[in-house]
Amino acid sequence: MAISRIAAYAHLNTCDIEALGSELDAIRRSIIEQRGERDAAYIRRTIAFQRALDVASRLTIALTGNRPGWVLGTVGLAVAKSIENMEIGHNVGHGQWDWMNDPEIHSSTWEWDMAGVSEQWRYSHNYRHHVFTNVLGMDEDIGFGVMRVTRDESWRPEHLLQPVRNLLLAVTFEWGIALHGLYSAQERSGDPVEKTKHTRALLRKITRQIGKDYLLFPAFNGRRWRRTLSATASANVLRNIWAYLVIFCGHFPDGAEKFEPNVLDNETKSEWYLRQMLGSANFDAGRVLAFLSGNLCYQIEHHLFPDLPSNRYAEIAHRVRDLCDRYDLPYTTGPLPRQYLLTLRTIHKLALPDSLLLATSDDAPETASERKFDVLRPFPGGRGNRSGHSGLRTALRRAS
């Protein structure tokens, strides 16, 4: 099923893993030492551009009376909302810009333009997901509680509806994230009074969002309020679908592995690094697509260094990919359509009972373990260029 011995799965020994961790630490230090005005200027430009695009799009919707104007304004508003959620809100929430000591873009003060409460999301995402990435029973982002994306979760008849659930989740993604953050915060507190406080905080945020998007802005347009209302609702749906697509392609295509809870026992920082590399997936993107995705096309780099500025991920990616080549580790990436089709295949396939599936639970594309290599017995070697033992990419080729 899921990976229980990461070293055995990666075909690396302890020395290899610690050496890999040291090189990743060096990458982190170099970015922190270089971080400065260029990065600060980037996030300020991004915020200014996003706000200007938001205003221009809303004016286009309000002041034009034809269909092309509605379409142009709606698409522009959806792009503005996507940038605010992913390149700004998500990355600010990770503390990527806390070093600037600017209260406007500090992780403790930013409240993003979507239904969920930032504080609740930061716990479920920054802690539960990023610390325990893809660890069964610990990372609640594995299927977000509504999807079966690994055979380690037992099949139930309700999973037959998974393809429909997937479509609904895509359209309502911001609401799914909001509830996901609420449930995580309530579970953390345990106290009924605190649970009630979290619920009220979410209800207040939802009231503000609905009031702003579906009452205030349509009211500004007077008798043409329906035009603004439909444009805003459409922009929110487009933003939801785009955010869903980006997130799912970074976590559920083939090669984004899952792990047994025992991997956390005495886990070192270097082993944590390795788990992030094996449990995440990228998709190929140029500068524009990277910007529109919040630079989450570099999901591997983001999971390695979640608090480093997102505009640095492209240069970090070259160095991480070089490490994967030298340590014979897979660097899971591919075109966006391909990554999503692989994700869709997993979602639809695992809607079915295991008895109807062909591959075994240890070597299926969406769920793998070290048992696929038959290396449960101790092995003396490390990666190929040190001890003659084949690396993970070589082993994967042999297994296939």
Coordinates of C-alpha atoms in Angstrom, one line a residue:
M1 CA 0.0 0.0 0.0
A2 CA 1.6 3.4 1.0
I3 CA 5.3 3.7 1.5
S4 CA 6.5 2.6 5.0
R5 CA 10.2 2.7 4.4
I6 CA 11.2 5.8 2.5
A7 CA 14.9 5.0 2.3
A8 CA 14.1 1.6 0.8
Y9 CA 11.6 3.1 -1.7
A10 CA 14.1 5.8 -2.8
H11 CA 17.0 3.3 -2.9
L12 CA 19.1 5.7 -0.7
N13 CA 21.0 5.0 2.4
T14 CA 21.2 7.2 5.5
C15 CA 24.3 9.0 4.3
D16 CA 22.8 9.7 0.9
I17 CA 19.6 11.2 2.5
E18 CA 21.6 13.4 4.9
A19 CA 23.8 14.6 2.0
L20 CA 20.7 15.4 0.0
G21 CA 19.3 17.3 3.0
S22 CA 22.5 19.3 3.4
E23 CA 22.4 20.4 -0.3
L24 CA 18.7 21.4 0.1
D25 CA 19.6 23.4 3.2
A26 CA 22.3 25.1 1.2
I27 CA 19.8 26.1 -1.5
R28 CA 17.5 27.5 1.2
R29 CA 20.3 29.6 2.8
S30 CA 21.4 31.0 -0.6
I31 CA 17.9 32.2 -1.3
I32 CA 17.5 33.8 2.1
E33 CA 20.8 35.6 1.7
Q34 CA 19.8 36.9 -1.7
R35 CA 16.3 37.9 -0.7
G36 CA 15.8 41.6 -0.8
E37 CA 14.4 44.6 -2.6
R38 CA 13.9 42.7 -5.9
D39 CA 11.5 40.3 -4.1
A40 CA 9.8 43.1 -2.2
A41 CA 9.2 45.0 -5.5
Y42 CA 7.8 41.9 -7.0
I43 CA 5.0 41.3 -4.5
R44 CA 4.2 45.0 -4.4
R45 CA 3.8 45.1 -8.2
T46 CA 1.7 41.9 -8.0
I47 CA -0.7 43.4 -5.5
A48 CA -0.9 46.7 -7.5
F49 CA -1.6 44.8 -10.7
Q50 CA -4.2 42.6 -9.1
R51 CA -6.1 45.5 -7.7
A52 CA -5.9 47.4 -10.9
L53 CA -7.2 44.4 -12.9
D54 CA -10.0 43.9 -10.3
V55 CA -11.2 47.5 -10.7
A56 CA -10.8 47.6 -14.5
S57 CA -12.8 44.4 -14.8
R58 CA -15.6 45.6 -12.6
L59 CA -15.8 48.9 -14.5
T60 CA -15.9 47.0 -17.8
I61 CA -18.8 44.9 -16.5
A62 CA -20.7 47.9 -15.2
L63 CA -20.1 50.4 -18.1
T64 CA -20.4 48.2 -21.1
G65 CA -23.8 47.0 -22.2
N66 CA -22.8 44.3 -24.7
R67 CA -21.9 40.6 -24.5
P68 CA -18.2 41.0 -25.3
G69 CA -17.9 43.6 -22.5
W70 CA -19.5 41.2 -20.1
V71 CA -17.2 38.3 -21.2
L72 CA -14.1 40.5 -21.0
G73 CA -14.9 41.9 -17.6
T74 CA -15.9 38.5 -16.2
V75 CA -12.7 36.8 -17.4
G76 CA -10.6 39.7 -16.1
L77 CA -12.3 39.5 -12.7
A78 CA -11.8 35.7 -12.6
V79 CA -8.0 36.3 -13.3
A80 CA -7.8 39.0 -10.6
K81 CA -9.5 36.7 -8.1
S82 CA -7.2 33.8 -9.0
I83 CA -4.1 36.0 -8.6
E84 CA -5.4 37.3 -5.2
N85 CA -6.1 33.8 -4.0
M86 CA -2.9 31.9 -5.2
E87 CA 0.0 34.3 -5.9
I88 CA -0.9 36.7 -3.1
G89 CA -3.2 35.1 -0.4
H90 CA -1.8 31.6 -0.4
N91 CA 1.8 32.7 -0.5
V92 CA 1.3 35.5 2.0
G93 CA -0.4 33.0 4.3
H94 CA 2.7 30.9 4.2
G95 CA 4.8 33.8 5.6
Q96 CA 6.8 34.2 2.4
W97 CA 6.8 38.0 2.8
D98 CA 6.9 38.2 6.6
W99 CA 10.6 39.2 6.5
M100 CA 9.6 42.6 5.0
N101 CA 7.8 43.5 8.3
D102 CA 5.0 45.1 6.3
P103 CA 1.7 44.7 8.2
E104 CA -0.3 44.8 5.0
I105 CA 1.2 41.6 3.6
H106 CA 2.1 39.7 6.8
S107 CA 0.8 36.2 7.3
S108 CA -0.9 37.1 10.6
T109 CA -3.0 40.0 9.1
W110 CA -3.9 39.1 5.5
E111 CA -7.4 38.0 4.9
W112 CA -8.0 36.7 1.4
D113 CA -10.9 37.3 -0.9
M114 CA -12.7 34.0 -0.6
A115 CA -15.1 32.3 1.7
G116 CA -12.6 30.6 4.0
V117 CA -11.1 32.2 7.1
S118 CA -7.3 32.7 6.6
E119 CA -6.5 31.8 10.2
Q120 CA -8.4 28.5 10.0
W121 CA -6.8 27.7 6.6
R122 CA -3.3 28.4 7.9
Y123 CA -3.6 25.6 10.5
S124 CA -5.1 23.0 8.2
H125 CA -2.7 23.9 5.3
N126 CA 0.5 25.2 6.7
Y127 CA 0.6 22.7 9.6
R128 CA -1.5 19.6 8.9
H129 CA -0.7 19.5 5.2
H130 CA 2.8 20.8 4.8
V131 CA 4.3 19.1 7.9
F132 CA 2.6 15.8 7.4
T133 CA 2.4 15.8 3.6
N134 CA 0.6 12.7 2.3
V135 CA 0.9 10.8 5.5
L136 CA -2.2 8.7 5.9
G137 CA -4.4 9.7 8.8
M138 CA -2.4 12.9 9.4
D139 CA -2.7 14.9 6.1
E140 CA -6.3 15.8 5.7
D141 CA -5.6 17.1 2.2
I142 CA -5.4 13.5 0.9
G143 CA -8.7 13.6 -1.1
F144 CA -9.9 16.5 1.1
G145 CA -12.1 14.1 2.9
V146 CA -14.4 13.6 -0.1
M147 CA -12.2 11.8 -2.6
R148 CA -10.6 8.3 -2.5
V149 CA -7.2 8.9 -4.2
T150 CA -5.3 6.0 -2.7
R151 CA -6.1 2.3 -2.2
D152 CA -5.1 2.7 1.5
E153 CA -8.6 4.1 2.0
S154 CA -11.1 1.3 2.0
W155 CA -13.7 1.4 -0.8
R156 CA -17.3 2.2 0.1
P157 CA -20.4 2.2 -2.1
E158 CA -20.6 6.0 -1.8
H159 CA -17.3 6.2 -3.8
L160 CA -19.3 5.3 -6.9
L161 CA -20.4 8.9 -6.8
Q162 CA -16.8 10.2 -6.8
P163 CA -16.8 11.5 -10.4
V164 CA -19.9 13.6 -9.6
R165 CA -18.3 14.8 -6.3
N166 CA -15.2 15.8 -8.3
L167 CA -17.2 18.0 -10.6
L168 CA -19.1 19.6 -7.7
L169 CA -15.9 20.2 -5.7
A170 CA -14.3 21.9 -8.7
V171 CA -17.2 24.4 -9.1
T172 CA -17.5 25.1 -5.3
F173 CA -13.8 24.8 -4.4
E174 CA -13.6 27.9 -2.2
W175 CA -16.5 26.6 -0.1
G176 CA -14.9 23.2 0.2
I177 CA -11.6 24.8 1.4
A178 CA -13.6 27.0 3.9
L179 CA -15.3 23.9 5.4
H180 CA -12.0 22.0 5.3
G181 CA -10.4 24.8 7.4
L182 CA -13.3 24.9 9.8
Y183 CA -13.3 21.2 10.5
S184 CA -9.6 21.2 11.0
A185 CA -9.7 24.1 13.4
Q186 CA -12.6 22.6 15.4
E187 CA -10.7 19.3 15.7
R188 CA -7.7 21.1 16.9
S189 CA -9.6 23.0 19.6
G190 CA -11.8 20.2 20.9
D191 CA -13.5 22.6 23.3
P192 CA -17.2 23.2 22.4
V193 CA -16.9 26.9 23.1
E194 CA -13.9 27.2 20.8
K195 CA -15.7 25.2 18.1
T196 CA -18.6 27.6 18.3
K197 CA -16.2 30.6 17.9
H198 CA -14.6 29.0 14.8
T199 CA -18.1 28.5 13.3
R200 CA -19.1 32.0 14.0
A201 CA -15.9 33.3 12.5
L202 CA -16.6 31.4 9.3
L203 CA -20.2 32.6 9.2
R204 CA -19.1 36.2 9.6
K205 CA -16.6 35.8 6.7
I206 CA -19.2 34.2 4.5
T207 CA -21.6 37.0 5.2
R208 CA -19.0 39.6 4.2
Q209 CA -18.1 37.8 1.0
I210 CA -21.7 37.3 0.0
G211 CA -22.6 40.9 0.9
K212 CA -19.6 42.2 -1.1
D213 CA -19.9 40.1 -4.2
Y214 CA -23.7 39.5 -4.5
L215 CA -25.2 42.6 -2.9
L216 CA -22.9 45.6 -2.7
F217 CA -21.3 45.5 -6.2
P218 CA -24.6 44.6 -8.0
A219 CA -26.3 47.5 -6.2
F220 CA -23.7 49.9 -7.6
N221 CA -24.9 49.0 -11.0
G222 CA -28.4 50.1 -10.3
R223 CA -31.0 48.7 -12.7
R224 CA -28.4 46.6 -14.4
W225 CA -27.6 44.7 -11.2
R226 CA -28.3 41.3 -12.8
R227 CA -25.4 41.9 -15.2
T228 CA -23.0 42.5 -12.3
L229 CA -24.4 39.6 -10.3
S230 CA -24.1 37.1 -13.1
A231 CA -20.6 38.3 -13.9
T232 CA -19.4 38.0 -10.3
A233 CA -20.9 34.6 -9.8
S234 CA -19.3 33.4 -13.1
A235 CA -15.9 34.8 -12.1
N236 CA -16.1 33.0 -8.8
V237 CA -16.9 29.7 -10.5
L238 CA -14.0 30.2 -13.0
R239 CA -11.6 31.0 -10.1
N240 CA -12.8 28.0 -8.2
I241 CA -12.2 25.7 -11.2
W242 CA -8.8 27.1 -11.8
A243 CA -7.7 26.8 -8.2
Y244 CA -9.0 23.2 -8.0
L245 CA -7.1 22.3 -11.2
V246 CA -3.8 23.7 -9.9
I247 CA -4.1 22.1 -6.5
F248 CA -5.2 18.7 -7.8
C249 CA -2.4 18.6 -10.4
G250 CA 0.2 19.2 -7.7
H251 CA -1.0 16.5 -5.4
F252 CA -2.8 13.6 -7.1
P253 CA -1.2 12.7 -10.5
D254 CA 0.9 9.6 -10.8
G255 CA 4.2 9.9 -8.9
A256 CA 2.8 11.9 -5.9
E257 CA 3.3 9.1 -3.3
K258 CA 1.5 8.4 0.0
F259 CA 3.1 7.3 3.3
E260 CA 2.4 5.2 6.3
P261 CA 2.3 7.1 9.7
N262 CA 5.4 5.2 10.9
V263 CA 7.6 7.2 8.5
L264 CA 7.2 10.1 11.0
D265 CA 9.0 8.1 13.8
N266 CA 12.2 9.9 14.5
E267 CA 12.0 11.6 11.1
T268 CA 15.0 13.9 10.4
K269 CA 14.8 17.1 8.5
S270 CA 16.5 15.4 5.5
E271 CA 14.0 12.6 5.5
W272 CA 11.2 15.3 5.6
Y273 CA 12.8 16.9 2.6
L274 CA 12.8 13.5 0.8
R275 CA 9.2 12.9 1.7
Q276 CA 8.2 16.3 0.2
M277 CA 10.0 15.5 -3.1
L278 CA 8.4 12.1 -3.4
G279 CA 4.9 13.3 -2.4
S280 CA 4.5 16.3 -4.7
A281 CA 4.2 16.9 -8.4
N282 CA 4.8 19.8 -10.7
F283 CA 3.4 20.8 -14.1
D284 CA 5.3 22.5 -16.9
A285 CA 4.6 26.2 -17.2
G286 CA 6.1 29.3 -18.7
R287 CA 6.2 32.7 -16.8
V288 CA 2.6 33.6 -17.5
L289 CA 1.1 30.3 -16.5
A290 CA 3.4 30.1 -13.4
F291 CA 2.2 33.5 -12.3
L292 CA -1.5 32.7 -12.8
S293 CA -1.0 29.5 -10.8
G294 CA 0.6 31.3 -7.9
N295 CA 3.8 29.6 -8.9
L296 CA 2.2 26.3 -7.7
C297 CA 3.3 24.7 -10.9
Y298 CA 6.5 24.3 -8.8
Q299 CA 4.7 22.3 -6.2
I300 CA 7.8 20.2 -5.3
E301 CA 9.8 23.4 -4.6
H302 CA 6.9 24.9 -2.7
H303 CA 6.7 21.8 -0.4
L304 CA 10.5 21.9 0.1
F305 CA 10.5 25.6 0.9
P306 CA 7.0 26.8 1.6
D307 CA 8.1 30.1 3.2
L308 CA 10.5 31.2 0.5
P309 CA 9.2 33.9 -2.0
S310 CA 7.2 32.3 -4.8
N311 CA 9.0 34.4 -7.5
R312 CA 12.2 32.4 -6.6
Y313 CA 10.7 28.9 -7.3
A314 CA 11.7 28.9 -11.0
E315 CA 15.4 29.3 -10.2
I316 CA 15.1 26.9 -7.3
A317 CA 13.6 24.3 -9.6
H318 CA 16.7 24.1 -11.7
R319 CA 18.8 23.3 -8.7
V320 CA 16.3 20.8 -7.3
R321 CA 16.0 19.0 -10.6
D322 CA 19.8 18.7 -10.7
L323 CA 19.7 17.1 -7.3
C324 CA 17.1 14.6 -8.5
D325 CA 19.4 13.7 -11.4
R326 CA 22.4 13.3 -9.2
Y327 CA 20.6 11.2 -6.6
D328 CA 18.7 9.3 -9.2
L329 CA 15.3 10.4 -7.8
P330 CA 12.2 11.1 -9.9
Y331 CA 11.2 14.7 -10.6
T332 CA 7.5 14.3 -11.2
T333 CA 6.3 16.8 -13.8
G334 CA 4.6 17.0 -17.1
P335 CA 2.2 19.2 -19.2
L336 CA -0.8 20.5 -17.3
P337 CA -3.3 18.6 -19.4
R338 CA -1.4 15.3 -18.9
Q339 CA -1.1 15.8 -15.1
Y340 CA -4.9 16.5 -14.9
L341 CA -5.8 13.5 -17.0
L342 CA -3.7 11.3 -14.7
T343 CA -5.5 12.8 -11.8
L344 CA -8.9 12.2 -13.4
R345 CA -7.9 8.6 -14.1
T346 CA -7.2 8.0 -10.4
I347 CA -10.4 9.7 -9.3
H348 CA -12.6 7.6 -11.7
K349 CA -10.6 4.4 -11.2
L350 CA -10.8 4.5 -7.4
A351 CA -14.5 5.1 -7.5
L352 CA -14.7 1.4 -8.3
P353 CA -14.1 -1.6 -5.8
D354 CA -10.6 -2.9 -5.6
S355 CA -11.8 -6.2 -7.0
L356 CA -12.3 -4.5 -10.4
L357 CA -8.8 -3.0 -10.5
L358 CA -5.9 -4.7 -12.2
A359 CA -2.7 -3.5 -10.6
T360 CA -1.7 -4.6 -7.1
S361 CA -2.0 -2.1 -4.2
D362 CA 1.8 -1.8 -4.1
D363 CA 2.6 -0.9 -7.7
A364 CA -0.5 0.9 -9.0
P365 CA 0.3 4.2 -10.7
E366 CA -1.6 6.2 -8.0
T367 CA -0.4 4.2 -5.0
A368 CA 3.1 2.6 -4.6
S369 CA 5.3 1.3 -1.9
E370 CA 8.8 -0.1 -1.4
R371 CA 7.3 -3.6 -1.6
K372 CA 7.0 -3.2 -5.4
F373 CA 10.8 -3.5 -5.5
D374 CA 10.9 -6.5 -3.1
V375 CA 13.4 -4.8 -0.9
L376 CA 11.9 -5.5 2.5
R377 CA 15.1 -7.2 3.4
P378 CA 18.0 -4.8 4.3
F379 CA 20.1 -3.7 1.4
P380 CA 23.7 -2.5 1.9
G381 CA 24.0 0.0 -0.9
G382 CA 23.0 3.6 -1.7
R383 CA 22.6 5.4 -5.0
G384 CA 24.3 4.1 -8.1
N385 CA 27.2 6.5 -8.3
R386 CA 28.3 5.6 -4.8
S387 CA 27.8 1.9 -4.2
G388 CA 26.5 0.3 -7.4
H389 CA 22.9 0.0 -6.1
S390 CA 20.4 1.3 -8.7
G391 CA 18.5 4.5 -7.8
L392 CA 14.8 5.0 -7.7
R393 CA 14.4 6.1 -11.3
T394 CA 16.4 3.0 -12.5
A395 CA 14.4 0.8 -10.2
L396 CA 11.1 2.2 -11.5
R397 CA 12.1 1.5 -15.1
R398 CA 13.0 -2.1 -14.2
A399 CA 9.7 -2.6 -12.3
S400 CA 7.8 -1.4 -15.3

